[in-house]
Amino acid sequence: EDIEEALRPMFRALPKNEHGKLDHAASRYALHRLFVLRHGMYIKGLEPGGKGWTGSSSPMEVLDDLVPAYVQSLFEQRVDGQGLGMHELSVLAATLEHLVHDEAVLRLRAAYEVHGVALDSRMPGWKIEGIVDTYMVIFLQGLSGHVSLGDILAKTEDMITVYPSWPESQNFTRRVQSGVAAKHSSSAEFQDDTLTFNATALVVEEVVERYGHWQDAECRDLKSALLRLEDEGTGRVLLKDFYGKALGGAWQFTESREYLADLGALDDSQPGRPSVIIPNYVKSHSNCLASSRIFSVCCLNECEPLLGHLEREVGAPDASPSRVLELVANLPSSTVKAPREISAEMRGLLDDIAKEHGGKVPLHGRLFGQWL
């Protein structure tokens, strides 16, 4: 999907400055959501709560230490204090995608080196599967710099312990490899079931682009496990039940109370009944599976596609409460089928948001985000 096409509904719905462009905060917000929606990636410096969500920080700062200073300077000159239009935002997004691909190629070079395979050689598909496995060990374990065969062997032995879904991950990368090979079967890079380095690079680039959405199935399993422990429809799990589940061995819920508080996942508003806020816990960095210099792979926010649908339908920064209710009622999610019943309490909360904003609900405001 073309980047500009993917950005257009979001760009149209976000509030603009006097130049008809996005200010720094809105630009960073748009870039963050684009990469989450397209690839399940959380770009460092753009993630919620990061420095990128302050109004004075330039979205180009995400390129710090990633591109030469003169390239960053060209972006700054093009924007010239007026904010980012659709074209500038698309170019910045494409630059970030290119950097992600470059990083994947560097990781692949390290995997080839571990296996003692020359970059100019052709390898059979079964051998490439082993190289891609090594690539994934490097990626998921966050290894950097020179990696030895001994390091990889030790880390591979640990994979099933630290990452129980490792066999499923291997099946996923093999499916991607088969799909990429079939797609490029007429290319000289993919001949006689052998792949060149460039062909393997196409495989790992697609793995990285698709991995975030693939691994989110595990996040949904995590959410389902917590919902089975939910305290009377509150969206919370009592802390004693949370740790009790860990002792049962199904999911290892072992984070300390202090750490849960730091994550924003602890609710201690009821004396003697501390609880874990399910969506906050699932989306926390505690559940990120991989990280690189540029991005992390974490559980996805289920509200993102819902908000994207609202942006496409409304095409403006805000809407009346009745229009929002009409659209939301017909939106399914992983836990609720459409049409959904919206309680009187939730309707009242939406009306309260509108009263604070001249009768309209700002789609990208903090209060509506919490409501959604």
XYZ file of C-alpha atoms in Angstrom:
372
model
C 0.000 0.000 0.000
C 1.345 3.404 -0.964
C 2.464 5.431 2.051
C 0.644 8.560 0.946
C -2.600 6.629 0.451
C -2.239 5.112 3.921
C -1.655 8.540 5.465
C -4.406 10.411 3.624
C -7.442 9.605 5.861
C -5.438 10.329 9.009
C -3.947 13.533 7.581
C -7.376 14.759 6.493
C -8.863 14.154 9.953
C -6.052 15.635 12.068
C -6.258 19.308 13.101
C -4.115 21.619 10.934
C -2.254 24.825 11.708
C -2.764 28.165 9.945
C -0.725 26.885 6.982
C -2.999 23.878 6.485
C -0.250 21.561 7.733
C 0.392 19.389 10.778
C 2.328 20.849 13.689
C 5.144 18.908 15.332
C 2.987 16.981 17.798
C 0.397 15.988 15.168
C 3.139 14.951 12.722
C 4.745 12.649 15.257
C 1.352 11.245 16.217
C 0.576 10.493 12.544
C 3.938 8.809 11.956
C 3.579 6.710 15.103
C 0.152 5.453 14.086
C 1.208 4.826 10.480
C 3.976 2.425 11.511
C 1.787 0.676 14.075
C -0.997 0.191 11.524
C 1.258 -0.861 8.625
C 3.864 -2.948 10.408
C 3.064 -3.264 14.117
C 6.201 -1.210 14.830
C 6.693 1.351 17.576
C 9.289 3.792 16.225
C 11.548 4.989 19.021
C 11.021 8.667 19.811
C 7.474 8.578 18.428
C 5.851 6.177 20.878
C 3.154 7.497 23.270
C 4.687 9.082 26.325
C 7.966 9.727 24.564
C 9.548 13.123 24.053
C 7.980 13.154 20.609
C 4.535 13.946 21.940
C 5.418 17.434 23.095
C 4.481 20.342 20.902
C 7.952 21.862 20.626
C 9.873 18.771 19.454
C 10.466 18.526 15.710
C 9.383 15.244 14.098
C 12.743 15.219 12.296
C 14.455 14.553 15.645
C 13.503 10.900 15.182
C 16.287 10.826 12.567
C 18.933 11.786 15.152
C 21.963 9.475 14.834
C 20.246 7.566 12.007
C 20.991 9.751 8.976
C 23.761 12.234 8.125
C 23.235 15.706 9.589
C 22.891 17.272 6.127
C 19.920 14.997 5.300
C 18.161 16.020 8.504
C 18.971 19.659 7.701
C 17.302 19.325 4.280
C 14.107 18.133 5.965
C 14.191 21.049 8.400
C 14.708 23.560 5.573
C 11.825 22.093 3.581
C 9.455 22.407 6.530
C 10.776 25.886 7.401
C 8.704 26.253 10.565
C 5.361 25.807 8.796
C 4.718 22.191 9.733
C 4.451 19.097 7.558
C 2.125 18.697 4.608
C 1.078 15.367 3.138
C 4.129 15.149 0.872
C 6.675 15.992 3.573
C 5.068 13.522 5.982
C 5.128 10.784 3.331
C 8.799 11.424 2.524
C 9.716 11.256 6.214
C 7.762 7.995 6.601
C 9.449 6.523 3.506
C 12.849 7.522 4.924
C 12.080 5.707 8.176
C 10.945 2.594 6.276
C 14.187 2.693 4.280
C 16.193 2.890 7.517
C 14.297 -0.111 8.909
C 15.162 -2.068 5.746
C 18.825 -1.027 5.950
C 18.954 -2.221 9.550
C 17.453 -5.572 8.499
C 20.172 -5.991 5.855
C 22.919 -5.295 8.418
C 21.402 -7.920 10.707
C 21.318 -10.375 7.797
C 24.998 -9.742 7.035
C 25.765 -10.723 10.627
C 23.748 -13.942 10.194
C 25.662 -14.821 7.008
C 28.931 -14.186 8.836
C 27.905 -16.483 11.701
C 27.271 -19.291 9.191
C 30.515 -18.597 7.322
C 28.621 -17.968 4.090
C 30.004 -15.511 1.534
C 27.640 -12.691 0.571
C 28.121 -13.412 -3.145
C 27.139 -17.089 -2.910
C 23.858 -18.767 -3.793
C 22.378 -21.019 -1.139
C 19.611 -23.651 -1.285
C 16.318 -22.790 0.368
C 16.825 -25.167 3.314
C 20.145 -23.502 4.131
C 18.535 -20.065 3.937
C 15.959 -21.228 6.502
C 18.799 -21.753 8.987
C 20.286 -18.348 8.197
C 16.880 -16.709 8.702
C 16.548 -18.552 12.034
C 19.878 -17.020 13.079
C 18.644 -13.634 11.868
C 15.572 -13.985 14.096
C 17.656 -14.994 17.120
C 19.753 -11.839 16.621
C 16.586 -9.754 16.198
C 14.520 -11.180 19.061
C 17.419 -11.334 21.524
C 18.538 -7.789 20.668
C 22.096 -8.854 19.799
C 24.379 -6.255 18.222
C 27.966 -5.894 17.076
C 30.012 -9.010 16.309
C 28.081 -12.207 16.998
C 29.901 -15.551 17.129
C 28.584 -18.999 16.281
C 28.937 -19.896 19.968
C 26.737 -16.929 20.922
C 24.065 -18.024 18.455
C 24.133 -21.675 19.538
C 23.730 -20.668 23.190
C 20.967 -18.170 22.427
C 19.161 -20.635 20.146
C 19.081 -23.210 22.956
C 17.489 -20.548 25.173
C 14.858 -19.488 22.620
C 12.154 -21.974 23.564
C 12.506 -20.878 27.208
C 12.624 -17.104 26.743
C 10.294 -17.153 23.732
C 7.844 -20.104 23.937
C 6.393 -19.260 20.505
C 9.757 -19.870 18.811
C 8.520 -22.924 16.786
C 5.536 -20.913 15.536
C 7.889 -18.046 14.687
C 10.026 -20.430 12.617
C 6.918 -21.617 10.762
C 5.980 -17.990 10.105
C 9.394 -17.102 8.608
C 9.327 -20.219 6.427
C 5.896 -19.266 5.082
C 7.198 -15.781 4.330
C 10.248 -17.246 2.573
C 8.047 -19.509 0.426
C 5.734 -16.629 -0.423
C 8.559 -14.276 -1.389
C 10.218 -17.005 -3.501
C 6.935 -17.699 -5.318
C 6.347 -13.994 -5.916
C 9.826 -13.566 -7.432
C 10.098 -16.979 -9.115
C 11.001 -15.408 -12.473
C 13.831 -13.363 -10.959
C 17.447 -14.460 -11.396
C 17.875 -13.975 -7.633
C 15.520 -16.951 -7.006
C 16.533 -19.771 -9.351
C 16.475 -23.565 -8.873
C 15.406 -23.208 -5.224
C 18.537 -21.208 -4.468
C 18.665 -17.651 -3.156
C 21.262 -14.924 -3.399
C 21.982 -12.537 -0.540
C 19.730 -9.927 -2.187
C 16.923 -12.489 -2.400
C 17.330 -13.386 1.271
C 17.297 -9.669 2.090
C 13.841 -9.446 0.487
C 12.722 -12.308 2.742
C 13.912 -10.744 6.003
C 12.584 -7.312 5.020
C 9.125 -8.833 4.590
C 9.505 -10.775 7.844
C 10.247 -7.517 9.688
C 7.356 -5.694 7.998
C 4.849 -8.429 8.886
C 6.182 -9.700 12.198
C 4.465 -7.113 14.408
C 0.995 -8.046 13.183
C 1.771 -11.779 13.209
C 2.984 -11.810 16.828
C -0.072 -9.860 17.991
C -1.966 -13.163 18.066
C 0.037 -13.948 21.199
C -1.018 -10.600 22.649
C -4.654 -11.478 22.018
C -4.110 -14.777 23.846
C -2.613 -12.809 26.740
C -5.620 -10.493 26.810
C -8.006 -13.468 26.747
C -6.182 -15.061 29.688
C -6.520 -11.849 31.693
C -10.174 -11.360 30.747
C -10.934 -14.799 32.183
C -9.712 -13.391 35.511
C -11.507 -10.049 35.117
C -13.113 -8.565 38.210
C -16.828 -8.185 37.399
C -16.545 -6.435 34.034
C -14.194 -3.697 35.274
C -11.418 -4.277 32.732
C -9.176 -5.080 35.709
C -7.728 -8.165 37.398
C -7.288 -8.187 41.156
C -3.576 -8.288 41.961
C -3.942 -11.476 44.009
C -5.554 -13.214 41.014
C -2.883 -11.818 38.679
C -0.098 -13.423 40.716
C -2.169 -16.531 41.308
C -2.291 -17.098 37.564
C 1.488 -16.779 37.412
C 1.812 -19.459 40.081
C -0.423 -21.671 37.965
C 2.210 -21.591 35.231
C 0.011 -20.640 32.249
C 1.312 -17.087 31.829
C 4.233 -15.756 33.818
C 2.698 -12.689 35.456
C 5.566 -11.909 37.810
C 6.064 -8.138 37.541
C 6.398 -6.438 40.919
C 3.755 -4.067 42.221
C 6.195 -1.154 41.847
C 6.949 -2.085 38.245
C 3.248 -2.362 37.397
C 2.780 1.146 38.821
C 5.619 2.450 36.634
C 3.914 0.887 33.614
C 0.677 2.711 34.444
C -1.014 -0.680 34.810
C -1.723 -0.643 38.567
C -5.002 0.661 39.984
C -4.797 1.114 43.758
C -7.769 3.478 44.039
C -9.740 0.930 46.097
C -8.135 0.290 49.507
C -7.298 -3.362 49.962
C -8.235 -4.237 46.354
C -5.280 -3.313 44.118
C -5.787 -4.438 40.549
C -4.080 -4.607 37.163
C -5.614 -2.552 34.323
C -5.839 -5.092 31.491
C -5.390 -2.850 28.390
C -2.580 -0.859 30.010
C -0.737 -4.035 30.959
C -1.146 -5.690 27.555
C 0.121 -2.577 25.715
C 3.046 -1.983 28.091
C 6.725 -2.351 27.205
C 6.740 -5.353 29.528
C 5.223 -7.285 26.614
C 7.507 -6.060 23.817
C 9.112 -9.011 22.049
C 11.893 -7.394 20.040
C 13.751 -4.128 19.876
C 16.284 -2.483 17.580
C 17.929 0.926 17.341
C 14.919 2.197 15.414
C 11.804 0.361 16.605
C 10.229 -2.075 19.041
C 7.672 -4.813 18.388
C 4.969 -4.610 21.054
C 1.326 -5.552 21.477
C -0.940 -3.512 19.238
C -3.549 -1.063 20.443
C -6.946 -2.440 19.418
C -8.331 1.093 19.337
C -6.099 1.995 16.357
C -8.220 0.365 13.618
C -11.381 1.680 15.289
C -10.003 5.222 15.248
C -8.817 4.746 11.664
C -12.367 3.837 10.640
C -13.724 6.951 12.366
C -11.150 9.114 10.551
C -12.128 7.687 7.167
C -15.849 8.145 7.804
C -15.737 11.569 9.487
C -12.888 13.144 7.506
C -12.527 15.935 10.064
C -10.864 16.496 13.468
C -14.161 16.252 15.360
C -17.748 15.050 15.111
C -21.041 15.273 16.954
C -21.674 12.738 19.737
C -24.541 11.213 17.750
C -22.314 10.649 14.700
C -19.591 9.076 16.833
C -22.106 6.784 18.549
C -23.583 5.734 15.206
C -20.152 4.773 13.849
C -18.840 3.107 17.005
C -22.007 1.048 17.472
C -21.365 -0.627 14.112
C -17.682 -1.368 14.739
C -16.689 -4.880 15.847
C -13.581 -5.603 17.917
C -11.844 -8.775 19.091
C -14.091 -8.930 22.160
C -17.349 -7.283 20.995
C -19.471 -8.099 17.942
C -21.317 -5.431 15.942
C -23.786 -3.913 16.388
C -22.722 -3.234 19.959
C -24.838 -1.845 22.771
C -23.423 1.398 24.175
C -24.499 1.946 27.758
C -26.200 5.092 28.997
C -23.137 5.785 31.135
C -20.820 5.681 28.110
C -23.204 7.886 26.128
C -23.200 10.368 28.995
C -19.404 10.432 29.121
C -19.277 11.165 25.390
C -21.757 14.015 25.843
C -19.556 15.392 28.634
C -16.557 15.418 26.280
C -18.588 17.271 23.660
C -19.784 19.866 26.192
C -16.155 20.735 26.934
C -15.442 21.261 23.226
C -18.320 23.290 21.838
C -20.652 20.375 21.183
C -18.157 18.302 19.182
C -15.964 15.333 20.141
C -12.269 15.796 19.190
C -11.309 12.426 17.698
C -7.657 12.728 18.702
C -8.124 14.137 22.192
C -6.995 12.392 25.356
C -10.523 12.062 26.770
C -11.930 10.442 23.633
C -8.930 8.100 23.518
C -9.783 6.953 27.036
C -13.478 6.656 26.117
C -12.707 4.551 23.043
